[in-house]
mmCIF file of C-alpha atoms in Angstrom:
data_model
loop_
_atom_site.group_PDB
_atom_site.id
_atom_site.type_symbol
_atom_site.label_atom_id
_atom_site.label_comp_id
_atom_site.label_asym_id
_atom_site.label_seq_id
_atom_site.Cartn_x
_atom_site.Cartn_y
_atom_site.Cartn_z
ATOM 1 C CA UNK Y 1 35.617 -53.075 -15.576
ATOM 2 C CA UNK Y 2 35.652 -49.498 -16.836
ATOM 3 C CA UNK Y 3 32.613 -47.439 -15.790
ATOM 4 C CA UNK Y 4 30.352 -46.389 -18.629
ATOM 5 C CA UNK Y 5 30.432 -42.733 -19.554
ATOM 6 C CA UNK Y 6 27.110 -40.905 -19.137
ATOM 7 C CA UNK Y 7 25.314 -40.161 -22.392
ATOM 8 C CA UNK Y 8 26.054 -36.711 -23.816
ATOM 9 C CA UNK Y 9 23.333 -34.051 -23.687
ATOM 10 C CA UNK Y 10 22.169 -32.984 -27.128
ATOM 11 C CA UNK Y 11 23.640 -29.655 -28.197
ATOM 12 C CA UNK Y 12 21.507 -26.616 -28.898
ATOM 13 C CA UNK Y 13 21.178 -27.491 -32.552
ATOM 14 C CA UNK Y 14 20.638 -31.234 -32.006
ATOM 15 C CA UNK Y 15 17.518 -33.092 -30.947
ATOM 16 C CA UNK Y 16 17.040 -36.584 -29.573
ATOM 17 C CA UNK Y 17 15.031 -38.869 -31.835
ATOM 18 C CA UNK Y 18 11.327 -38.578 -31.010
ATOM 19 C CA UNK Y 19 11.797 -35.509 -28.758
ATOM 20 C CA UNK Y 20 9.391 -32.606 -29.142
ATOM 21 C CA UNK Y 21 10.565 -29.038 -28.682
ATOM 22 C CA UNK Y 22 8.304 -26.486 -27.050
ATOM 23 C CA UNK Y 23 7.909 -24.487 -30.240
ATOM 24 C CA UNK Y 24 6.883 -27.622 -32.129
ATOM 25 C CA UNK Y 25 3.617 -27.715 -30.189
ATOM 26 C CA UNK Y 26 0.594 -26.095 -31.860
ATOM 27 C CA UNK Y 27 0.744 -22.374 -31.074
ATOM 28 C CA UNK Y 28 -2.940 -21.500 -31.407
ATOM 29 C CA UNK Y 29 -4.321 -24.628 -29.711
ATOM 30 C CA UNK Y 30 -1.716 -25.328 -27.013
ATOM 31 C CA UNK Y 31 0.981 -22.729 -26.391
ATOM 32 C CA UNK Y 32 -1.123 -19.563 -26.460
ATOM 33 C CA UNK Y 33 -4.167 -20.663 -24.434
ATOM 34 C CA UNK Y 34 -2.514 -23.155 -22.055
ATOM 35 C CA UNK Y 35 1.130 -22.105 -21.623
ATOM 36 C CA UNK Y 36 1.730 -18.416 -22.252
ATOM 37 C CA UNK Y 37 -1.450 -17.455 -20.401
ATOM 38 C CA UNK Y 38 0.269 -18.738 -17.235
ATOM 39 C CA UNK Y 39 3.565 -16.900 -17.774
ATOM 40 C CA UNK Y 40 3.897 -13.565 -15.887
ATOM 41 C CA UNK Y 41 4.366 -10.491 -18.050
ATOM 42 C CA UNK Y 42 7.827 -9.918 -16.601
ATOM 43 C CA UNK Y 43 8.926 -13.353 -17.809
ATOM 44 C CA UNK Y 44 7.426 -12.759 -21.234
ATOM 45 C CA UNK Y 45 9.794 -9.813 -21.684
ATOM 46 C CA UNK Y 46 12.722 -12.140 -21.026
ATOM 47 C CA UNK Y 47 11.317 -14.892 -23.201
ATOM 48 C CA UNK Y 48 11.211 -12.500 -26.148
ATOM 49 C CA UNK Y 49 15.006 -12.304 -26.065
ATOM 50 C CA UNK Y 50 15.603 -16.059 -26.398
ATOM 51 C CA UNK Y 51 15.176 -16.277 -30.171
ATOM 52 C CA UNK Y 52 13.265 -14.861 -33.102
ATOM 53 C CA UNK Y 53 10.779 -17.713 -32.886
ATOM 54 C CA UNK Y 54 10.052 -17.021 -29.216
ATOM 55 C CA UNK Y 55 9.757 -13.311 -29.989
ATOM 56 C CA UNK Y 56 7.141 -14.075 -32.634
ATOM 57 C CA UNK Y 57 5.271 -16.375 -30.236
ATOM 58 C CA UNK Y 58 5.227 -13.798 -27.441
ATOM 59 C CA UNK Y 59 4.104 -11.006 -29.768
ATOM 60 C CA UNK Y 60 1.261 -13.199 -31.007
ATOM 61 C CA UNK Y 61 0.227 -13.788 -27.402
ATOM 62 C CA UNK Y 62 0.448 -10.095 -26.501
ATOM 63 C CA UNK Y 63 -1.628 -9.149 -29.540
ATOM 64 C CA UNK Y 64 -4.501 -11.177 -28.081
ATOM 65 C CA UNK Y 65 -4.292 -9.894 -24.504
ATOM 66 C CA UNK Y 66 -7.608 -9.077 -22.843
ATOM 67 C CA UNK Y 67 -6.186 -7.760 -19.570
ATOM 68 C CA UNK Y 68 -2.988 -5.796 -18.957
ATOM 69 C CA UNK Y 69 -1.840 -4.717 -15.492
ATOM 70 C CA UNK Y 70 1.553 -3.028 -15.469
ATOM 71 C CA UNK Y 71 1.992 -4.036 -11.818
ATOM 72 C CA UNK Y 72 2.619 -7.594 -13.054
ATOM 73 C CA UNK Y 73 5.795 -6.348 -14.748
ATOM 74 C CA UNK Y 74 7.130 -4.581 -11.674
ATOM 75 C CA UNK Y 75 6.763 -1.475 -9.501
ATOM 76 C CA UNK Y 76 8.572 0.636 -12.099
ATOM 77 C CA UNK Y 77 8.098 -0.362 -15.726
ATOM 78 C CA UNK Y 78 10.303 1.372 -18.333
ATOM 79 C CA UNK Y 79 8.672 3.153 -21.263
ATOM 80 C CA UNK Y 80 10.404 0.851 -23.775
ATOM 81 C CA UNK Y 81 9.019 -2.237 -22.026
ATOM 82 C CA UNK Y 82 5.465 -0.890 -22.079
ATOM 83 C CA UNK Y 83 5.798 -0.057 -25.762
ATOM 84 C CA UNK Y 84 6.947 -3.602 -26.586
ATOM 85 C CA UNK Y 85 4.219 -5.224 -24.525
ATOM 86 C CA UNK Y 86 1.333 -3.187 -25.955
ATOM 87 C CA UNK Y 87 2.578 -2.583 -29.495
ATOM 88 C CA UNK Y 88 0.254 -5.136 -31.117
ATOM 89 C CA UNK Y 89 -2.563 -5.308 -28.537
ATOM 90 C CA UNK Y 90 -5.926 -4.606 -30.164
ATOM 91 C CA UNK Y 91 -8.381 -6.522 -27.991
ATOM 92 C CA UNK Y 92 -7.754 -5.179 -24.495
ATOM 93 C CA UNK Y 93 -10.732 -5.017 -22.159
ATOM 94 C CA UNK Y 94 -8.878 -4.035 -18.963
ATOM 95 C CA UNK Y 95 -5.891 -1.698 -18.694
ATOM 96 C CA UNK Y 96 -4.110 -0.677 -15.468
ATOM 97 C CA UNK Y 97 -1.083 1.614 -15.694
ATOM 98 C CA UNK Y 98 -0.502 2.987 -12.191
ATOM 99 C CA UNK Y 99 3.186 1.847 -12.089
ATOM 100 C CA UNK Y 100 3.821 4.120 -15.104
ATOM 101 C CA UNK Y 101 2.633 7.231 -13.277
ATOM 102 C CA UNK Y 102 5.991 9.011 -13.240
ATOM 103 C CA UNK Y 103 6.428 9.165 -17.020
ATOM 104 C CA UNK Y 104 3.228 8.110 -18.806
ATOM 105 C CA UNK Y 105 2.267 10.797 -21.329
ATOM 106 C CA UNK Y 106 -0.516 11.407 -23.838
ATOM 107 C CA UNK Y 107 1.818 10.272 -26.618
ATOM 108 C CA UNK Y 108 2.334 6.931 -24.839
ATOM 109 C CA UNK Y 109 -1.302 6.266 -24.018
ATOM 110 C CA UNK Y 110 -3.554 7.741 -26.703
ATOM 111 C CA UNK Y 111 -2.392 5.304 -29.469
ATOM 112 C CA UNK Y 112 -3.063 2.359 -27.137
ATOM 113 C CA UNK Y 113 -6.573 3.620 -26.422
ATOM 114 C CA UNK Y 114 -7.306 4.182 -30.117
ATOM 115 C CA UNK Y 115 -6.300 0.586 -30.941
ATOM 116 C CA UNK Y 116 -8.472 -0.927 -28.196
ATOM 117 C CA UNK Y 117 -12.102 0.180 -28.560
ATOM 118 C CA UNK Y 118 -13.281 -2.807 -26.478
ATOM 119 C CA UNK Y 119 -11.837 -1.391 -23.251
ATOM 120 C CA UNK Y 120 -14.209 -1.738 -20.300
ATOM 121 C CA UNK Y 121 -11.891 -0.874 -17.400
ATOM 122 C CA UNK Y 122 -9.055 1.686 -17.299
ATOM 123 C CA UNK Y 123 -6.983 2.546 -14.194
ATOM 124 C CA UNK Y 124 -4.752 5.631 -14.399
ATOM 125 C CA UNK Y 125 -4.376 6.428 -10.695
ATOM 126 C CA UNK Y 126 -1.577 8.875 -10.063
ATOM 127 C CA UNK Y 127 -0.701 9.405 -13.737
ATOM 128 C CA UNK Y 128 -0.124 13.114 -13.390
ATOM 129 C CA UNK Y 129 1.634 13.732 -16.715
ATOM 130 C CA UNK Y 130 -1.499 13.155 -18.781
ATOM 131 C CA UNK Y 131 -3.992 15.743 -20.004
ATOM 132 C CA UNK Y 132 -7.669 15.973 -20.883
ATOM 133 C CA UNK Y 133 -6.698 14.687 -24.347
ATOM 134 C CA UNK Y 134 -6.661 11.190 -22.804
ATOM 135 C CA UNK Y 135 -10.249 11.513 -21.595
ATOM 136 C CA UNK Y 136 -11.210 12.726 -25.061
ATOM 137 C CA UNK Y 137 -9.677 9.586 -26.579
ATOM 138 C CA UNK Y 138 -11.512 7.414 -24.059
ATOM 139 C CA UNK Y 139 -14.820 9.158 -24.635
ATOM 140 C CA UNK Y 140 -14.555 9.003 -28.420
ATOM 141 C CA UNK Y 141 -12.934 5.603 -28.884
ATOM 142 C CA UNK Y 142 -14.078 3.406 -25.979
ATOM 143 C CA UNK Y 143 -17.897 3.340 -25.937
ATOM 144 C CA UNK Y 144 -18.004 0.266 -23.668
ATOM 145 C CA UNK Y 145 -16.048 1.861 -20.820
ATOM 146 C CA UNK Y 146 -17.606 0.879 -17.474
ATOM 147 C CA UNK Y 147 -14.867 1.462 -14.864
ATOM 148 C CA UNK Y 148 -12.398 4.360 -14.739
ATOM 149 C CA UNK Y 149 -9.919 5.359 -12.044
ATOM 150 C CA UNK Y 150 -8.467 8.863 -12.198
ATOM 151 C CA UNK Y 151 -7.449 9.080 -8.546
ATOM 152 C CA UNK Y 152 -4.807 11.728 -7.814
ATOM 153 C CA UNK Y 153 -4.869 13.036 -11.386
ATOM 154 C CA UNK Y 154 -4.691 16.783 -10.788
ATOM 155 C CA UNK Y 155 -5.176 17.540 -14.486
ATOM 156 C CA UNK Y 156 -8.802 16.338 -14.404
ATOM 157 C CA UNK Y 157 -11.007 19.422 -14.489
ATOM 158 C CA UNK Y 158 -14.640 20.201 -15.146
ATOM 159 C CA UNK Y 159 -14.205 20.429 -18.906
ATOM 160 C CA UNK Y 160 -12.479 17.036 -19.095
ATOM 161 C CA UNK Y 161 -15.183 15.431 -16.969
ATOM 162 C CA UNK Y 162 -17.928 16.998 -19.079
ATOM 163 C CA UNK Y 163 -16.678 15.250 -22.232
ATOM 164 C CA UNK Y 164 -16.545 11.952 -20.370
ATOM 165 C CA UNK Y 165 -20.091 12.381 -19.066
ATOM 166 C CA UNK Y 166 -21.420 13.208 -22.524
ATOM 167 C CA UNK Y 167 -20.027 10.155 -24.326
ATOM 168 C CA UNK Y 168 -19.390 7.273 -21.899
ATOM 169 C CA UNK Y 169 -22.942 5.989 -21.837
ATOM 170 C CA UNK Y 170 -22.346 2.772 -19.829
ATOM 171 C CA UNK Y 171 -20.011 4.170 -17.152
ATOM 172 C CA UNK Y 172 -20.726 2.505 -13.787
ATOM 173 C CA UNK Y 173 -17.678 3.058 -11.573
ATOM 174 C CA UNK Y 174 -15.641 6.259 -11.365
ATOM 175 C CA UNK Y 175 -12.815 7.152 -8.988
ATOM 176 C CA UNK Y 176 -12.136 10.892 -8.783
ATOM 177 C CA UNK Y 177 -10.220 10.819 -5.494
ATOM 178 C CA UNK Y 178 -8.089 13.936 -5.053
ATOM 179 C CA UNK Y 179 -8.981 15.447 -8.439
ATOM 180 C CA UNK Y 180 -8.714 18.818 -6.777
ATOM 181 C CA UNK Y 181 -9.806 20.986 -9.685
ATOM 182 C CA UNK Y 182 -13.316 19.558 -9.613
ATOM 183 C CA UNK Y 183 -16.101 21.674 -8.174
ATOM 184 C CA UNK Y 184 -19.804 21.198 -7.539
ATOM 185 C CA UNK Y 185 -20.730 22.247 -11.082
ATOM 186 C CA UNK Y 186 -18.724 19.414 -12.660
ATOM 187 C CA UNK Y 187 -20.226 16.759 -10.372
ATOM 188 C CA UNK Y 188 -23.739 18.127 -10.928
ATOM 189 C CA UNK Y 189 -23.237 17.790 -14.694
ATOM 190 C CA UNK Y 190 -21.923 14.240 -14.263
ATOM 191 C CA UNK Y 191 -24.932 13.304 -12.155
ATOM 192 C CA UNK Y 192 -27.416 14.721 -14.646
ATOM 193 C CA UNK Y 193 -25.795 13.082 -17.684
ATOM 194 C CA UNK Y 194 -24.581 9.713 -16.338
ATOM 195 C CA UNK Y 195 -26.212 9.366 -12.943
ATOM 196 C CA UNK Y 196 -28.763 6.758 -13.974
ATOM 197 C CA UNK Y 197 -26.069 4.102 -14.440
ATOM 198 C CA UNK Y 198 -23.540 5.028 -11.755
ATOM 199 C CA UNK Y 199 -23.010 2.377 -9.083
ATOM 200 C CA UNK Y 200 -19.764 3.472 -7.448
ATOM 201 C CA UNK Y 201 -18.227 6.943 -7.119
ATOM 202 C CA UNK Y 202 -15.318 8.322 -5.122
ATOM 203 C CA UNK Y 203 -15.015 12.064 -4.564
ATOM 204 C CA UNK Y 204 -12.658 11.676 -1.601
ATOM 205 C CA UNK Y 205 -10.262 14.491 -0.696
ATOM 206 C CA UNK Y 206 -11.972 17.060 -2.931
ATOM 207 C CA UNK Y 207 -12.320 20.182 -0.808
ATOM 208 C CA UNK Y 208 -14.393 22.008 -3.446
ATOM 209 C CA UNK Y 209 -17.187 19.416 -3.488
ATOM 210 C CA UNK Y 210 -20.122 20.154 -1.210
ATOM 211 C CA UNK Y 211 -23.781 19.471 -0.544
ATOM 212 C CA UNK Y 212 -24.975 20.794 -3.900
ATOM 213 C CA UNK Y 213 -23.069 18.042 -5.707
ATOM 214 C CA UNK Y 214 -24.099 15.316 -3.245
ATOM 215 C CA UNK Y 215 -27.774 16.260 -3.430
ATOM 216 C CA UNK Y 216 -27.727 16.197 -7.233
ATOM 217 C CA UNK Y 217 -26.033 12.802 -7.158
ATOM 218 C CA UNK Y 218 -28.707 11.525 -4.793
ATOM 219 C CA UNK Y 219 -31.554 12.711 -7.029
ATOM 220 C CA UNK Y 220 -30.036 11.312 -10.238
ATOM 221 C CA UNK Y 221 -28.297 8.085 -9.160
ATOM 222 C CA UNK Y 222 -30.948 5.568 -8.064
ATOM 223 C CA UNK Y 223 -28.540 2.631 -8.524
ATOM 224 C CA UNK Y 224 -25.669 4.165 -6.525
ATOM 225 C CA UNK Y 225 -24.221 1.536 -4.165
ATOM 226 C CA UNK Y 226 -20.887 3.000 -2.993
ATOM 227 C CA UNK Y 227 -20.054 6.642 -2.360
ATOM 228 C CA UNK Y 228 -16.765 7.895 -0.891
ATOM 229 C CA UNK Y 229 -16.821 11.458 0.449
ATOM 230 C CA UNK Y 230 -13.809 11.109 2.762
ATOM 231 C CA UNK Y 231 -12.307 14.497 3.485
ATOM 232 C CA UNK Y 232 -14.910 16.487 1.530
ATOM 233 C CA UNK Y 233 -14.940 19.312 4.051
ATOM 234 C CA UNK Y 234 -17.870 21.168 2.492
ATOM 235 C CA UNK Y 235 -20.229 18.178 2.638
ATOM 236 C CA UNK Y 236 -22.724 18.373 5.491
ATOM 237 C CA UNK Y 237 -25.816 16.769 6.892
ATOM 238 C CA UNK Y 238 -28.128 18.140 4.190
ATOM 239 C CA UNK Y 239 -26.330 16.137 1.518
ATOM 240 C CA UNK Y 240 -26.392 12.951 3.582
ATOM 241 C CA UNK Y 241 -30.115 13.302 4.334
ATOM 242 C CA UNK Y 242 -30.792 13.572 0.594
ATOM 243 C CA UNK Y 243 -28.800 10.372 0.015
ATOM 244 C CA UNK Y 244 -30.946 8.594 2.581
ATOM 245 C CA UNK Y 245 -34.103 9.784 0.824
ATOM 246 C CA UNK Y 246 -33.229 9.118 -2.820
ATOM 247 C CA UNK Y 247 -30.635 6.274 -2.899
ATOM 248 C CA UNK Y 248 -32.347 3.010 -1.941
ATOM 249 C CA UNK Y 249 -29.491 0.873 -3.318
ATOM 250 C CA UNK Y 250 -26.759 2.550 -1.222
ATOM 251 C CA UNK Y 251 -24.614 -0.059 0.572
ATOM 252 C CA UNK Y 252 -21.586 1.887 1.784
ATOM 253 C CA UNK Y 253 -20.858 5.532 2.570
ATOM 254 C CA UNK Y 254 -17.490 6.998 3.528
ATOM 255 C CA UNK Y 255 -17.703 10.310 5.419
ATOM 256 C CA UNK Y 256 -14.618 10.274 7.640
ATOM 257 C CA UNK Y 257 -13.236 13.798 8.173
ATOM 258 C CA UNK Y 258 -16.507 15.335 6.937
ATOM 259 C CA UNK Y 259 -16.829 17.463 10.057
ATOM 260 C CA UNK Y 260 -20.190 18.991 9.130
ATOM 261 C CA UNK Y 261 -21.953 15.617 8.882
ATOM 262 C CA UNK Y 262 -23.896 15.021 12.106
ATOM 263 C CA UNK Y 263 -25.077 11.687 13.461
ATOM 264 C CA UNK Y 264 -28.855 12.350 13.027
ATOM 265 C CA UNK Y 265 -28.356 12.521 9.258
ATOM 266 C CA UNK Y 266 -26.539 9.160 9.298
ATOM 267 C CA UNK Y 267 -28.940 7.305 11.582
ATOM 268 C CA UNK Y 268 -31.512 6.655 8.860
ATOM 269 C CA UNK Y 269 -28.840 5.037 6.694
ATOM 270 C CA UNK Y 270 -27.551 2.979 9.628
ATOM 271 C CA UNK Y 271 -31.044 1.585 10.222
ATOM 272 C CA UNK Y 272 -31.070 0.394 6.584
ATOM 273 C CA UNK Y 273 -27.798 -1.452 7.142
ATOM 274 C CA UNK Y 274 -25.605 0.905 5.107
ATOM 275 C CA UNK Y 275 -21.924 0.449 5.958
ATOM 276 C CA UNK Y 276 -20.634 3.786 7.294
ATOM 277 C CA UNK Y 277 -16.997 4.320 8.247
ATOM 278 C CA UNK Y 278 -17.790 6.633 11.180
ATOM 279 C CA UNK Y 279 -18.967 5.031 14.419
ATOM 280 C CA UNK Y 280 -21.946 6.525 16.287
ATOM 281 C CA UNK Y 281 -20.927 8.980 19.026
ATOM 282 C CA UNK Y 282 -22.198 6.698 21.814
ATOM 283 C CA UNK Y 283 -20.078 3.835 20.544
ATOM 284 C CA UNK Y 284 -17.019 6.109 20.371
ATOM 285 C CA UNK Y 285 -17.606 7.312 23.942
ATOM 286 C CA UNK Y 286 -17.940 3.765 25.301
ATOM 287 C CA UNK Y 287 -14.781 2.606 23.572
ATOM 288 C CA UNK Y 288 -12.926 5.605 24.996
ATOM 289 C CA UNK Y 289 -14.279 4.771 28.450
ATOM 290 C CA UNK Y 290 -13.024 1.222 28.122
ATOM 291 C CA UNK Y 291 -9.568 2.433 27.141
ATOM 292 C CA UNK Y 292 -9.398 4.888 30.052
ATOM 293 C CA UNK Y 293 -10.846 2.653 32.773
ATOM 294 C CA UNK Y 294 -9.220 -0.575 31.626
ATOM 295 C CA UNK Y 295 -12.422 -2.596 31.897
ATOM 296 C CA UNK Y 296 -15.571 -3.185 29.884
ATOM 297 C CA UNK Y 297 -18.656 -1.501 31.345
ATOM 298 C CA UNK Y 298 -21.890 -3.420 31.348
ATOM 299 C CA UNK Y 299 -23.138 -1.647 28.271
ATOM 300 C CA UNK Y 300 -23.993 -3.150 24.907
ATOM 301 C CA UNK Y 301 -21.472 -1.680 22.446
ATOM 302 C CA UNK Y 302 -23.674 -2.724 19.535
ATOM 303 C CA UNK Y 303 -26.187 -0.020 20.323
#
C-alpha cells in the first residue's frame, strides 16, 4: 500500500474553501480595536511592508493613535520611521519622544504638535536640538496640555517658559530638571501665572534657582504635591520653611545635595508625613555607628 501524500498548502494567491483571511475581517470593528491595538509599534513598521493592503490598515490604525511612545519602537528610532508612524496621527493625547533626542528638530516636531491639539502629555527629555519655537507651538496649539517633561533641555530659558506659563492654563506637572538657563525670575513668573494648578514640579540640578523662587512657589501653589529641588545649591532653609507654611498638600520633597537646607526647617514637614529624601542627622549618625561597630545599638532608628 502506497502512503498517501500530504495535502498541498494553498499558495499565496489561493485560498481554501471557507477560509477567512485576516484582512477579510471587519477593519473598524475587529482588526483596529482588537488586533492592531495589541501589536507593538516596532512590528507595525514591519507589517506595513507586507502589502499595500496591510500598509493601508496600519496607516488607518496609526491615524487613530491616542498614545505614542517612541521607546516602544526601540532605543534609537530613525527619523524616517518616526515620520511614517506619525504622518497621519491627528488625535494624540500622549507623546513621548526621548529616544529621538539626538536628532529631533523643530521641523520634525512642530507639524506633529499642530496636527494634535488634544495633546495632554508631552515628554521631550533630553531633546537638545529643539528651540523655544516648540514651546510656542505647544502653548498656542495644545490648550489641554497637563504634563510636560523638558528635563535636560538646555535651550529652555526664561522667555520660553514665560510663553508656556501664559497660555497653558491646565498645566499640572512640569519637569524642568537641568534646564540650566532658568533663574529665579522665570520660576517666580511661572508660580504667579500657573501656580494655582501645579501639582508636581522638578527644578532639580538648576544651580541658579534659590529661595526666592521656592518661596514664590509656596505662596502660589496650594495644590503642590511633589517638588524636586535636588542639587539646587542656592536653596536654603528659608525656602523650605515657606513650603511648610503654605503647601498643605505637599507629599514629597527632594532636597538631596541642597547643603544650605538644615534639619529644623524639614522637621515640620516630617511631622506631617511628607516624604523627604534626606534622613534626619540622628538617623544618619546611628546608621554610621552600626556600620562602624558591626552591631545594632539599643536605639530606636525610627526616631
